[in-house]
Every structure is written in C-alpha cells, then in structure tokens.
Amino acid sequence: QVQLVESGGGLVQAGGSLRLSCAASGRSFSRYIMAWFRRAPGKEREFVAAISWSAGSTDYADSAKGRFTISRDDAQNTVYLQMNSLKAEDTAVYYCAATTWNGRWGLRPDYEYDNWGQGTQVTVSS
C-alpha cells in the first residue's frame, strides 16, 4: 500500500495554469502506475492522466491532451500534473491514484486503482 497526499489546488482564472503534486509514502513507489482523476460537481469521477512506473509511457484523456502534462520524480516519491490553458469545465476535485505495475497499461477505470488521495479542489473562474 502507498499513502497519497495531493496539494497545489486553488482558484485560477480561465487560461491560467496550476501544478498539482501528489506525495507518496510507502515502499516501492517506482513500481506503481500513477494517475490523476477528477470529479466535477454532479458528475462521475473521470480519468485525466496516467504515467507508467518507468515514466516511459503516459496516457491522457482527450480533455487533457495538449493542455495537461503528467510527470513523476521517483527520487522524491512525487507525481505532478501540470495544467495549462485551464477552462471552467476543468473545475473539479482532483485525485491522485496508484496501482501496482503488473505489466498492464492503459488503465482508465477508477476501479483499477486501489490507492487514493483525499483530493484537492481546482476551481477555474471564467
């Protein structure tokens, strides 16, 4: 198991940027697939981006492609989500998630992840 704590959320104007961080505690962080999800008011939690344990592969939802960048620093046990050109529809609680690497990639359903942070609020004003 790994414990996850998100930070970096806040209020930003449309077109602005934010960088979310997710600090992980526990062993073997580098062996986890790390991902970001979000839940907007009144909507289901949805996949945003994921990064493989070697950082060799990344996966993005269509809504995030070209605007968001996921990265990881295994030495710091931290995963990041750089969000640029933010839109009002990006307003949501953003969650960090992790699952053990077992050779499977492209994991987008939230049930594929068994470690979750508490979430950080991102509000984009239009």
PDB file of C-alpha atoms in Angstrom:
ATOM      1  CA  GLN A   1       0.000   0.000   0.000  1.00  0.00           C
ATOM      2  CA  VAL A   2       1.004   3.576  -0.572  1.00  0.00           C
ATOM      3  CA  GLN A   3      -0.373   6.713   1.057  1.00  0.00           C
ATOM      4  CA  LEU A   4      -1.058   9.653  -1.237  1.00  0.00           C
ATOM      5  CA  VAL A   5      -1.405  13.337  -0.389  1.00  0.00           C
ATOM      6  CA  GLU A   6      -2.333  15.886  -3.053  1.00  0.00           C
ATOM      7  CA  SER A   7      -1.556  19.593  -2.996  1.00  0.00           C
ATOM      8  CA  GLY A   8      -1.484  22.546  -5.340  1.00  0.00           C
ATOM      9  CA  GLY A   9      -5.151  23.093  -5.985  1.00  0.00           C
ATOM     10  CA  GLY A  10      -6.745  26.506  -5.831  1.00  0.00           C
ATOM     11  CA  LEU A  11      -8.640  29.197  -7.662  1.00  0.00           C
ATOM     12  CA  VAL A  12      -7.370  30.320 -11.051  1.00  0.00           C
ATOM     13  CA  GLN A  13      -8.774  32.333 -13.918  1.00  0.00           C
ATOM     14  CA  ALA A  14      -9.591  30.704 -17.228  1.00  0.00           C
ATOM     15  CA  GLY A  15      -6.458  30.446 -19.347  1.00  0.00           C
ATOM     16  CA  GLY A  16      -4.245  30.180 -16.292  1.00  0.00           C
ATOM     17  CA  SER A  17      -2.104  27.328 -15.008  1.00  0.00           C
ATOM     18  CA  LEU A  18      -1.756  25.196 -11.917  1.00  0.00           C
ATOM     19  CA  ARG A  19       0.582  22.405 -10.945  1.00  0.00           C
ATOM     20  CA  LEU A  20      -0.759  19.662  -8.734  1.00  0.00           C
ATOM     21  CA  SER A  21       1.547  17.493  -6.680  1.00  0.00           C
ATOM     22  CA  CYS A  22       0.968  14.099  -5.138  1.00  0.00           C
ATOM     23  CA  ALA A  23       3.385  12.981  -2.464  1.00  0.00           C
ATOM     24  CA  ALA A  24       3.533   9.255  -1.835  1.00  0.00           C
ATOM     25  CA  SER A  25       4.732   7.431   1.208  1.00  0.00           C
ATOM     26  CA  GLY A  26       5.469   3.770   1.330  1.00  0.00           C
ATOM     27  CA  ARG A  27       7.862   1.431  -0.325  1.00  0.00           C
ATOM     28  CA  SER A  28       8.483   0.739  -3.984  1.00  0.00           C
ATOM     29  CA  PHE A  29       6.901   3.936  -5.296  1.00  0.00           C
ATOM     30  CA  SER A  30       8.707   3.480  -8.571  1.00  0.00           C
ATOM     31  CA  ARG A  31       6.772   0.258  -9.198  1.00  0.00           C
ATOM     32  CA  TYR A  32       3.386   1.965  -9.221  1.00  0.00           C
ATOM     33  CA  ILE A  33       1.357   3.285 -12.106  1.00  0.00           C
ATOM     34  CA  MET A  34       0.336   6.768 -11.007  1.00  0.00           C
ATOM     35  CA  ALA A  35      -2.743   8.563 -12.245  1.00  0.00           C
ATOM     36  CA  TRP A  36      -4.885  11.631 -11.823  1.00  0.00           C
ATOM     37  CA  PHE A  37      -8.655  11.563 -11.783  1.00  0.00           C
ATOM     38  CA  ARG A  38     -11.182  14.308 -11.199  1.00  0.00           C
ATOM     39  CA  ARG A  39     -14.778  14.656 -10.099  1.00  0.00           C
ATOM     40  CA  ALA A  40     -16.764  17.685 -11.151  1.00  0.00           C
ATOM     41  CA  PRO A  41     -19.917  18.686  -9.248  1.00  0.00           C
ATOM     42  CA  GLY A  42     -22.746  16.345 -10.128  1.00  0.00           C
ATOM     43  CA  LYS A  43     -20.582  14.122 -12.311  1.00  0.00           C
ATOM     44  CA  GLU A  44     -18.833  10.790 -12.062  1.00  0.00           C
ATOM     45  CA  ARG A  45     -15.149  10.591 -11.282  1.00  0.00           C
ATOM     46  CA  GLU A  46     -13.203  10.525 -14.533  1.00  0.00           C
ATOM     47  CA  PHE A  47      -9.734   9.626 -15.675  1.00  0.00           C
ATOM     48  CA  VAL A  48      -7.396  12.514 -16.515  1.00  0.00           C
ATOM     49  CA  ALA A  49      -3.880  11.123 -16.996  1.00  0.00           C
ATOM     50  CA  ALA A  50      -1.577   8.264 -16.031  1.00  0.00           C
ATOM     51  CA  ILE A  51       2.141   7.581 -16.088  1.00  0.00           C
ATOM     52  CA  SER A  52       3.869   4.227 -16.103  1.00  0.00           C
ATOM     53  CA  TRP A  53       6.276   3.068 -13.423  1.00  0.00           C
ATOM     54  CA  SER A  54       9.290   3.801 -15.597  1.00  0.00           C
ATOM     55  CA  ALA A  55       7.820   7.104 -16.829  1.00  0.00           C
ATOM     56  CA  GLY A  56       8.256   5.601 -20.257  1.00  0.00           C
ATOM     57  CA  SER A  57       4.593   5.887 -21.093  1.00  0.00           C
ATOM     58  CA  THR A  58       1.872   8.410 -20.464  1.00  0.00           C
ATOM     59  CA  ASP A  59      -1.839   8.306 -21.167  1.00  0.00           C
ATOM     60  CA  TYR A  60      -4.231  11.231 -21.331  1.00  0.00           C
ATOM     61  CA  ALA A  61      -7.944  11.685 -21.570  1.00  0.00           C
ATOM     62  CA  ASP A  62      -8.976  13.624 -24.657  1.00  0.00           C
ATOM     63  CA  SER A  63      -9.939  16.556 -22.441  1.00  0.00           C
ATOM     64  CA  ALA A  64      -6.368  16.749 -21.110  1.00  0.00           C
ATOM     65  CA  LYS A  65      -4.350  16.194 -24.274  1.00  0.00           C
ATOM     66  CA  GLY A  66      -2.274  19.191 -25.284  1.00  0.00           C
ATOM     67  CA  ARG A  67      -3.021  21.091 -22.064  1.00  0.00           C
ATOM     68  CA  PHE A  68      -2.013  18.824 -19.175  1.00  0.00           C
ATOM     69  CA  THR A  69       1.282  17.069 -18.540  1.00  0.00           C
ATOM     70  CA  ILE A  70       1.801  14.261 -16.042  1.00  0.00           C
ATOM     71  CA  SER A  71       5.290  13.589 -14.723  1.00  0.00           C
ATOM     72  CA  ARG A  72       6.922  11.812 -11.819  1.00  0.00           C
ATOM     73  CA  ASP A  73      10.042  12.105  -9.719  1.00  0.00           C
ATOM     74  CA  ASP A  74      10.737   8.716  -8.219  1.00  0.00           C
ATOM     75  CA  ALA A  75      13.580  10.089  -6.109  1.00  0.00           C
ATOM     76  CA  GLN A  76      11.055  12.410  -4.436  1.00  0.00           C
ATOM     77  CA  ASN A  77       8.172   9.910  -4.482  1.00  0.00           C
ATOM     78  CA  THR A  78       6.069  12.560  -6.175  1.00  0.00           C
ATOM     79  CA  VAL A  79       3.857  12.738  -9.222  1.00  0.00           C
ATOM     80  CA  TYR A  80       2.805  16.013 -10.810  1.00  0.00           C
ATOM     81  CA  LEU A  81       0.048  17.275 -13.053  1.00  0.00           C
ATOM     82  CA  GLN A  82       0.880  20.482 -14.866  1.00  0.00           C
ATOM     83  CA  MET A  83      -2.338  22.049 -16.100  1.00  0.00           C
ATOM     84  CA  ASN A  84      -2.225  24.857 -18.641  1.00  0.00           C
ATOM     85  CA  SER A  85      -4.895  26.769 -20.535  1.00  0.00           C
ATOM     86  CA  LEU A  86      -7.398  25.917 -17.855  1.00  0.00           C
ATOM     87  CA  LYS A  87     -11.091  26.131 -18.638  1.00  0.00           C
ATOM     88  CA  ALA A  88     -14.136  26.496 -16.428  1.00  0.00           C
ATOM     89  CA  GLU A  89     -15.023  22.892 -17.197  1.00  0.00           C
ATOM     90  CA  ASP A  90     -11.786  21.774 -15.541  1.00  0.00           C
ATOM     91  CA  THR A  91     -13.281  22.768 -12.200  1.00  0.00           C
ATOM     92  CA  ALA A  92     -13.309  19.632 -10.058  1.00  0.00           C
ATOM     93  CA  VAL A  93     -11.759  17.830  -7.144  1.00  0.00           C
ATOM     94  CA  TYR A  94      -8.591  16.215  -8.442  1.00  0.00           C
ATOM     95  CA  TYR A  95      -7.469  12.889  -7.015  1.00  0.00           C
ATOM     96  CA  CYS A  96      -4.162  11.116  -7.189  1.00  0.00           C
ATOM     97  CA  ALA A  97      -4.316   7.333  -7.541  1.00  0.00           C
ATOM     98  CA  ALA A  98      -1.874   4.454  -7.680  1.00  0.00           C
ATOM     99  CA  THR A  99      -1.869   0.825  -8.610  1.00  0.00           C
ATOM    100  CA  THR A 100       0.927  -1.698  -8.666  1.00  0.00           C
ATOM    101  CA  TRP A 101       2.576  -2.226 -12.018  1.00  0.00           C
ATOM    102  CA  ASN A 102       1.875  -5.735 -13.269  1.00  0.00           C
ATOM    103  CA  GLY A 103       2.506  -5.320 -16.954  1.00  0.00           C
ATOM    104  CA  ARG A 104      -0.921  -3.923 -17.801  1.00  0.00           C
ATOM    105  CA  TRP A 105      -1.187  -0.435 -19.237  1.00  0.00           C
ATOM    106  CA  GLY A 106      -3.980   1.858 -20.328  1.00  0.00           C
ATOM    107  CA  LEU A 107      -5.831   1.554 -17.017  1.00  0.00           C
ATOM    108  CA  ARG A 108      -8.558   4.183 -17.073  1.00  0.00           C
ATOM    109  CA  PRO A 109     -11.442   2.905 -14.955  1.00  0.00           C
ATOM    110  CA  ASP A 110     -11.111   4.082 -11.371  1.00  0.00           C
ATOM    111  CA  TYR A 111     -11.667   0.554 -10.055  1.00  0.00           C
ATOM    112  CA  GLU A 112      -8.253  -0.378 -11.452  1.00  0.00           C
ATOM    113  CA  TYR A 113      -6.622   1.770  -8.752  1.00  0.00           C
ATOM    114  CA  ASP A 114      -6.523   0.727  -5.130  1.00  0.00           C
ATOM    115  CA  ASN A 115      -4.714   3.656  -3.527  1.00  0.00           C
ATOM    116  CA  TRP A 116      -6.269   7.117  -3.432  1.00  0.00           C
ATOM    117  CA  GLY A 117      -5.502  10.513  -2.024  1.00  0.00           C
ATOM    118  CA  GLN A 118      -8.037  12.769  -0.347  1.00  0.00           C
ATOM    119  CA  GLY A 119      -8.304  15.138  -3.300  1.00  0.00           C
ATOM    120  CA  THR A 120      -7.531  18.778  -3.953  1.00  0.00           C
ATOM    121  CA  GLN A 121     -10.019  21.336  -5.235  1.00  0.00           C
ATOM    122  CA  VAL A 122      -9.353  23.144  -8.509  1.00  0.00           C
ATOM    123  CA  THR A 123     -11.684  25.996  -9.375  1.00  0.00           C
ATOM    124  CA  VAL A 124     -11.394  27.820 -12.688  1.00  0.00           C
ATOM    125  CA  SER A 125     -13.275  31.078 -12.955  1.00  0.00           C
ATOM    126  CA  SER A 126     -14.500  32.222 -16.348  1.00  0.00           C
TER     127      SER A 126
END
